[in-house]
Coordinates of C-alpha atoms in Angstrom, one line a residue:
Chain B
M205 CA 116.6 78.4 222.4
D206 CA 113.9 75.7 222.5
A207 CA 111.5 77.9 224.5
H208 CA 112.0 80.7 222.0
V209 CA 111.3 78.3 219.1
A210 CA 108.2 77.0 220.9
Q211 CA 106.9 80.5 221.4
L212 CA 107.4 81.4 217.8
Q213 CA 105.7 78.2 216.7
M214 CA 102.7 79.0 218.9
Q215 CA 102.6 82.5 217.6
Y216 CA 102.7 81.1 214.1
R217 CA 99.9 78.6 214.8
N218 CA 97.7 81.3 216.3
Y219 CA 98.4 83.6 213.4
I220 CA 97.4 81.1 210.8
L221 CA 94.3 80.1 212.7
S222 CA 93.2 83.7 212.9
L223 CA 93.7 84.1 209.1
Y224 CA 91.3 81.3 208.5
Q225 CA 88.9 82.4 211.3
Q226 CA 88.7 85.9 209.9
G227 CA 88.0 84.6 206.5
F228 CA 91.1 85.7 204.7
L229 CA 91.9 82.1 203.8
D230 CA 89.9 79.0 203.0
D231 CA 90.7 75.3 202.6
Q232 CA 92.2 75.7 199.2
F233 CA 95.1 77.5 201.0
T234 CA 95.5 74.3 203.1
E235 CA 95.6 72.3 199.9
L236 CA 98.4 74.6 198.6
K237 CA 100.4 74.1 201.7
S238 CA 100.0 70.3 201.4
L239 CA 101.5 70.5 197.9
Q240 CA 104.7 72.0 199.3
D241 CA 107.5 69.6 200.2
D242 CA 111.2 69.2 200.3
G243 CA 111.3 69.0 196.5
S244 CA 109.3 72.2 196.2
P245 CA 110.0 74.1 199.4
D246 CA 108.9 77.5 198.1
F247 CA 105.8 76.5 196.2
V248 CA 103.3 78.4 198.3
A249 CA 105.4 81.6 198.1
E250 CA 105.8 81.2 194.4
V251 CA 102.1 80.7 193.7
L252 CA 101.1 83.6 195.9
S253 CA 103.7 85.8 194.2
L254 CA 102.0 85.0 190.8
F255 CA 98.6 85.7 192.4
F256 CA 99.6 89.1 193.6
D257 CA 101.1 90.0 190.3
D258 CA 97.8 88.9 188.7
C259 CA 96.0 91.2 191.2
V260 CA 98.1 94.2 190.2
K261 CA 97.5 93.5 186.5
L262 CA 93.8 92.8 186.6
V263 CA 92.9 95.7 189.0
G264 CA 94.9 97.9 186.7
N265 CA 92.9 96.6 183.7
M266 CA 89.6 97.1 185.5
A267 CA 90.5 100.6 186.7
R268 CA 91.3 101.6 183.1
A269 CA 88.1 100.0 181.8
L270 CA 86.0 101.8 184.4
D271 CA 87.8 105.1 183.7
Q272 CA 86.4 105.4 180.2
T273 CA 84.7 108.7 179.7
G274 CA 81.7 107.7 177.7
T275 CA 80.6 104.1 177.5
V276 CA 82.2 101.7 180.0
D277 CA 82.8 98.2 178.6
F278 CA 81.3 96.1 181.4
C279 CA 82.1 93.0 179.5
Q280 CA 85.7 93.9 179.6
V281 CA 85.5 94.6 183.3
G282 CA 83.6 91.3 183.8
A283 CA 86.2 89.4 182.0
N284 CA 88.9 90.6 184.3
V285 CA 86.8 90.0 187.3
H286 CA 86.3 86.4 186.1
Q287 CA 90.0 85.9 185.9
L288 CA 90.6 87.4 189.3
K289 CA 87.9 85.2 190.8
G290 CA 89.6 82.2 189.3
S291 CA 93.0 82.9 190.6
S292 CA 91.8 83.9 194.1
S293 CA 89.8 80.7 194.2
S294 CA 92.9 78.8 193.2
V295 CA 95.0 80.1 196.1
G296 CA 92.4 80.2 198.8
A297 CA 92.1 84.0 199.0
K298 CA 88.6 83.8 200.4
R299 CA 87.7 87.4 200.8
V300 CA 89.1 88.5 197.5
K301 CA 87.1 85.7 195.8
G302 CA 83.9 86.7 197.7
L303 CA 84.3 90.3 196.5
C304 CA 84.8 89.1 192.9
I305 CA 81.5 87.2 193.1
N306 CA 79.7 90.5 194.0
F307 CA 81.7 92.4 191.4
K308 CA 80.6 90.0 188.7
E309 CA 76.9 90.7 189.5
L310 CA 77.6 94.4 189.5
C311 CA 79.2 94.1 186.0
E312 CA 76.2 92.2 184.7
A313 CA 73.9 94.8 186.1
K314 CA 76.1 97.5 184.5
N315 CA 76.1 99.3 187.9
Y316 CA 78.9 101.8 187.4
E317 CA 79.1 103.2 190.9
G318 CA 78.8 99.8 192.4
C319 CA 81.7 98.6 190.2
V320 CA 83.9 101.5 191.1
R321 CA 83.3 100.9 194.8
C322 CA 83.8 97.2 194.5
L323 CA 87.1 97.7 192.7
Q324 CA 88.3 99.9 195.5
Q325 CA 87.4 97.1 198.0
V326 CA 89.2 94.5 195.9
D327 CA 92.3 96.7 195.8
V328 CA 92.3 97.1 199.6
E329 CA 91.5 93.5 200.2
Y330 CA 94.3 92.0 198.1
K331 CA 96.8 94.4 199.6
T332 CA 95.7 93.5 203.1
L333 CA 96.0 89.8 202.3
K334 CA 99.5 90.4 200.9
A335 CA 100.6 92.1 204.1
K336 CA 99.1 89.4 206.3
L337 CA 100.8 86.6 204.3
Q338 CA 104.1 88.5 204.4
D339 CA 103.9 88.5 208.2
M340 CA 103.2 84.7 208.0
F341 CA 106.3 84.1 205.9
N342 CA 108.4 86.3 208.2
L343 CA 107.3 84.2 211.1
E344 CA 108.3 81.1 209.2
K345 CA 111.7 82.6 208.6
Q346 CA 112.1 83.4 212.2
I347 CA 111.3 79.9 213.3
V348 CA 113.7 78.4 210.9
Q349 CA 116.4 80.9 211.9
A350 CA 115.8 80.0 215.5
G351 CA 116.5 76.4 214.6
G352 CA 113.0 75.1 214.6
I353 CA 110.7 73.7 212.0
V354 CA 107.5 75.4 210.7
P355 CA 104.6 73.5 212.2
Q356 CA 101.8 72.1 210.2
V357 CA 98.7 73.8 211.4
D358 CA 95.6 71.8 211.7
I359 CA 92.7 74.0 210.8
N360 CA 90.1 71.7 212.2
Chain Q
M41 CA 106.3 43.1 180.0
G42 CA 109.7 44.2 181.3
M43 CA 109.1 47.9 181.1
A44 CA 111.7 50.0 183.0
A45 CA 110.3 52.1 185.9
A46 CA 111.0 55.4 184.1
E47 CA 108.7 54.3 181.2
W48 CA 105.8 54.3 183.6
K49 CA 106.0 58.1 184.1
F50 CA 103.0 59.6 182.5
H51 CA 103.4 62.8 180.5
V52 CA 100.6 65.3 180.8
L53 CA 100.0 68.3 178.6
A54 CA 98.3 71.0 180.7
V55 CA 96.6 73.9 179.0
D56 CA 95.5 77.0 180.9
D57 CA 95.6 80.8 180.2
S58 CA 96.0 81.6 183.9
L59 CA 99.6 81.6 185.1
V60 CA 98.4 80.9 188.7
D61 CA 96.4 77.9 187.6
R62 CA 99.2 76.6 185.4
K63 CA 101.6 76.7 188.3
L64 CA 99.0 74.9 190.4
I65 CA 98.2 72.1 187.9
E66 CA 101.9 71.6 187.3
R67 CA 102.6 71.1 191.0
L68 CA 99.5 68.8 191.3
L69 CA 100.7 66.7 188.4
Q70 CA 104.3 66.5 189.6
K71 CA 103.0 65.5 193.0
S72 CA 101.1 62.7 191.2
S73 CA 104.4 61.6 189.7
C74 CA 103.7 62.9 186.2
Q75 CA 105.9 64.7 183.8
V76 CA 104.2 68.0 182.9
T77 CA 104.3 70.3 180.0
T78 CA 102.2 73.5 180.4
V79 CA 101.1 75.8 177.6
D80 CA 98.9 78.9 177.8
S81 CA 96.6 78.3 174.9
G82 CA 94.9 75.7 172.7
Y83 CA 96.9 76.9 169.8
K84 CA 100.2 76.2 171.6
A85 CA 98.8 72.8 172.7
L86 CA 98.2 71.9 169.1
E87 CA 101.6 73.2 168.1
F88 CA 103.3 71.2 170.8
L89 CA 101.5 68.1 169.6
G90 CA 102.6 68.9 166.0
L91 CA 99.0 69.3 164.9
R92 CA 98.9 72.3 162.7
Q93 CA 96.7 73.0 159.8
G94 CA 97.7 71.1 156.7
I95 CA 100.6 69.4 158.6
E96 CA 98.6 66.5 160.0
S97 CA 99.6 63.4 158.3
N98 CA 96.9 61.2 156.7
D99 CA 99.5 58.4 156.2
P100 CA 98.0 55.3 157.8
T101 CA 101.4 54.0 158.7
A102 CA 102.2 57.2 160.7
L103 CA 103.0 56.6 164.3
S104 CA 100.6 57.8 167.0
T105 CA 103.4 59.6 168.8
S106 CA 103.8 63.3 168.1
P107 CA 106.5 64.5 165.7
Q108 CA 108.5 65.7 168.7
E109 CA 108.6 62.0 169.7
V110 CA 107.2 62.9 173.0
E111 CA 104.4 60.7 174.1
V112 CA 101.5 62.6 175.7
N113 CA 99.4 60.4 177.9
L114 CA 96.7 62.9 178.8
I115 CA 95.7 66.4 178.0
I116 CA 94.1 68.5 180.8
T117 CA 92.7 71.8 179.7
D118 CA 90.8 74.8 181.1
Y119 CA 87.5 75.4 179.5
C120 CA 87.4 79.3 179.5
M121 CA 90.3 80.5 177.4
P122 CA 90.4 83.4 174.9
G123 CA 90.5 82.4 171.3
M124 CA 90.3 78.7 171.4
T125 CA 88.3 77.4 174.3
G126 CA 89.0 74.0 175.9
Y127 CA 85.9 72.7 174.1
D128 CA 87.3 73.9 170.8
L129 CA 90.6 72.2 171.6
L130 CA 88.8 69.0 172.6
K131 CA 86.9 68.9 169.3
K132 CA 90.1 69.5 167.2
L133 CA 91.8 66.6 169.1
K134 CA 88.9 64.2 168.6
E135 CA 88.7 65.1 164.9
S136 CA 92.3 64.2 164.5
S137 CA 93.0 60.6 163.5
V138 CA 96.3 60.8 165.3
F139 CA 95.4 62.3 168.6
K140 CA 91.8 61.3 169.2
N141 CA 92.8 58.5 171.5
I142 CA 94.7 60.7 173.9
P143 CA 92.4 61.2 176.9
V144 CA 91.2 64.8 177.4
V145 CA 90.1 66.3 180.7
I146 CA 88.3 69.6 181.0
M147 CA 88.6 71.9 184.0
S148 CA 86.3 74.8 184.7
S149 CA 85.6 77.3 187.5
E150 CA 81.9 77.2 186.6
N151 CA 79.5 74.4 187.3
V152 CA 77.3 74.6 184.2
P153 CA 75.6 71.2 183.6
A154 CA 75.0 71.9 179.9
R155 CA 78.7 72.7 179.5
I156 CA 79.7 69.6 181.3
S157 CA 77.5 67.2 179.3
R158 CA 78.6 68.9 176.1
C159 CA 82.2 68.2 176.9
L160 CA 81.6 64.6 178.0
E161 CA 79.6 64.0 174.8
E162 CA 82.4 65.4 172.7
G163 CA 84.7 62.8 174.3
A164 CA 86.2 64.3 177.3
E165 CA 87.0 61.6 179.9
E166 CA 86.4 63.8 182.9
F167 CA 85.3 67.2 183.9
F168 CA 86.8 68.8 186.9
L169 CA 85.6 71.8 188.8
K170 CA 88.3 74.2 189.8
P171 CA 90.1 74.5 192.0
V172 CA 91.4 71.0 191.1
R173 CA 92.6 68.9 194.0
L174 CA 95.1 66.1 194.2
A175 CA 92.2 63.7 194.8
D176 CA 90.8 64.6 191.4
L177 CA 94.0 63.7 189.7
N178 CA 94.0 60.2 191.1
K179 CA 91.1 59.5 188.9
L180 CA 93.3 60.1 185.9
K181 CA 95.7 57.2 186.3
P182 CA 93.5 54.6 184.6
H183 CA 92.9 56.8 181.6
M184 CA 96.7 57.4 181.2
M185 CA 97.5 53.8 181.8
R186 CA 95.3 52.9 178.9
T187 CA 97.2 54.9 176.3
K188 CA 100.5 54.0 177.9
L189 CA 99.9 50.3 177.6
K190 CA 98.5 50.8 174.1
N191 CA 101.6 52.6 173.0
Q192 CA 103.7 50.0 174.6
K193 CA 101.8 47.4 172.7
L194 CA 102.4 49.3 169.4
E195 CA 106.1 49.5 170.1
E196 CA 106.2 45.7 170.7
I197 CA 104.5 45.2 167.4
E198 CA 106.8 47.5 165.6
N199 CA 109.9 46.0 167.1
G200 CA 108.6 42.5 166.3
T201 CA 108.8 41.5 169.9
E202 CA 105.1 40.9 169.9
A203 CA 104.1 37.2 170.0
V204 CA 102.8 36.2 166.6
E205 CA 99.0 35.7 166.5
P206 CA 97.2 33.7 163.8
E207 CA 95.2 35.7 161.4
I208 CA 91.6 35.6 162.4
K209 CA 88.8 35.4 159.9
G210 CA 85.1 35.0 160.4
S211 CA 85.1 36.9 163.7
E212 CA 81.4 36.5 164.0
D213 CA 81.9 32.8 164.7
M214 CA 84.0 33.7 167.7
G215 CA 81.4 36.1 169.0
I216 CA 84.0 38.8 169.4
K217 CA 83.3 42.4 168.5
I218 CA 85.7 43.7 166.0
L219 CA 86.2 47.5 165.9
P220 CA 87.2 49.2 162.7
L221 CA 90.9 49.4 162.0
Q222 CA 92.3 52.6 163.4
S223 CA 94.5 54.5 160.9
E224 CA 97.3 55.0 163.4
L225 CA 97.9 51.3 164.0
E226 CA 100.5 49.4 162.0
P227 CA 98.5 46.9 160.0
K228 CA 100.4 43.9 161.4
Q229 CA 99.5 41.4 164.0
V230 CA 96.9 42.7 166.4
H231 CA 95.3 41.4 169.5
L232 CA 91.6 41.0 169.5
Q233 CA 89.9 41.6 172.7
V234 CA 86.4 41.8 174.0
V235 CA 85.8 45.5 174.1
K236 CA 83.3 47.2 176.3
Q237 CA 81.1 49.4 174.2
E238 CA 81.9 52.7 175.9
E239 CA 80.2 54.7 173.2
E240 CA 76.9 53.4 174.6
T241 CA 77.6 55.0 177.9
L242 CA 78.2 58.4 176.5
S243 CA 74.7 59.6 177.2
N244 CA 75.0 58.4 180.7
N245 CA 77.0 60.1 183.4
K246 CA 80.4 59.6 181.8
R247 CA 82.3 60.2 185.0
K248 CA 80.4 57.5 186.8
S249 CA 80.8 55.1 184.0
M250 CA 84.5 55.7 184.0
E251 CA 84.6 54.8 187.6
E252 CA 82.6 51.7 187.1
G253 CA 85.0 50.7 184.3
L254 CA 87.8 50.7 186.8
S255 CA 86.8 47.6 188.6
T256 CA 89.3 44.7 188.8
D257 CA 87.3 42.6 186.4
R258 CA 87.7 45.1 183.6
P259 CA 89.3 43.4 180.6
L260 CA 92.8 44.2 179.5
P261 CA 93.4 47.7 178.2
R262 CA 91.3 48.5 175.2
L263 CA 93.1 48.2 171.9
E264 CA 91.1 49.0 168.9
G265 CA 92.1 46.6 166.2
G266 CA 90.9 44.7 163.2
I267 CA 91.8 41.7 161.2
A268 CA 95.4 41.7 160.3
T269 CA 96.1 42.6 156.7
A270 CA 99.2 42.5 154.6
V271 CA 101.3 45.6 154.9

């Protein structure tokens, strides 16, 4: 059983490292993990859940705002981008945040096609991140079920 | 002073329209051993404090604690919020004779120097860039300690457990700076202390001055007071 746990732990470590290396996560995610403890064992999962709910809501708002036949309210789109940028920054969702920065500029430039394209990218990106983090949580569960503890991964 | 350990728990009111950020600030504050109340708007913050239009008491004998009898040691608020911004909230609090001494901290995702200095000039103790980290919150303890000790002092005065001090007249002779009587203080015996003129440092980098004020040779917590007068 120990060998199995060790293997899972190694798999987990490598997975987390790859998420950082590929730019999905940044050090704010590390901060989130450090705030989790025995008193709040599901903190990271809870915050991420709120974040992904936010993504659904805000992407929906932006899609509606960009779907106006006639004049598009770029301020409205921009306001939603601002919120998404904020929450992605707060959870360490690096790629989503990066897209939001571009998106903001496109809104300010009132670049319709650019905005539509960027929104699609945001949609893909947050869903990809969600799937990746789900895999991460599944690995954690497997480790615990195998009788091991989830290792702290040192990003440096 | 004989305060029980539980009384040292600071109570922070956190204001942010983002659910994700509210969750985060709540956890950060809990991790810093604070009691937290979160609200999603400046209006709700004022409501929680009991500060609604026309309801604020101008009674000079009114207590500085909120009507809910929950002591708030610090208010931390997001800047960008729909309706009432963090700045608007800050102004309202500083205009209130009852709540102006509660330290206020502003958070923002945007690093706009003009915004930062405007907030500090309006009386914010600190300005944090988001995402806020645990290390940032460590800077808040001294600010909260000040109001906590001040409220403790007020309680002692009210309970008559405070040591009797002689009335002091002719303060100029003593070379001590007397600040105007604050309306929220019970006009009974009051400690006079040498007070650092923090107002002078407002135009400087407030953050830095706050840090400098934290040195061990800082005088006892500031307690605005005046000459004792008959009730």
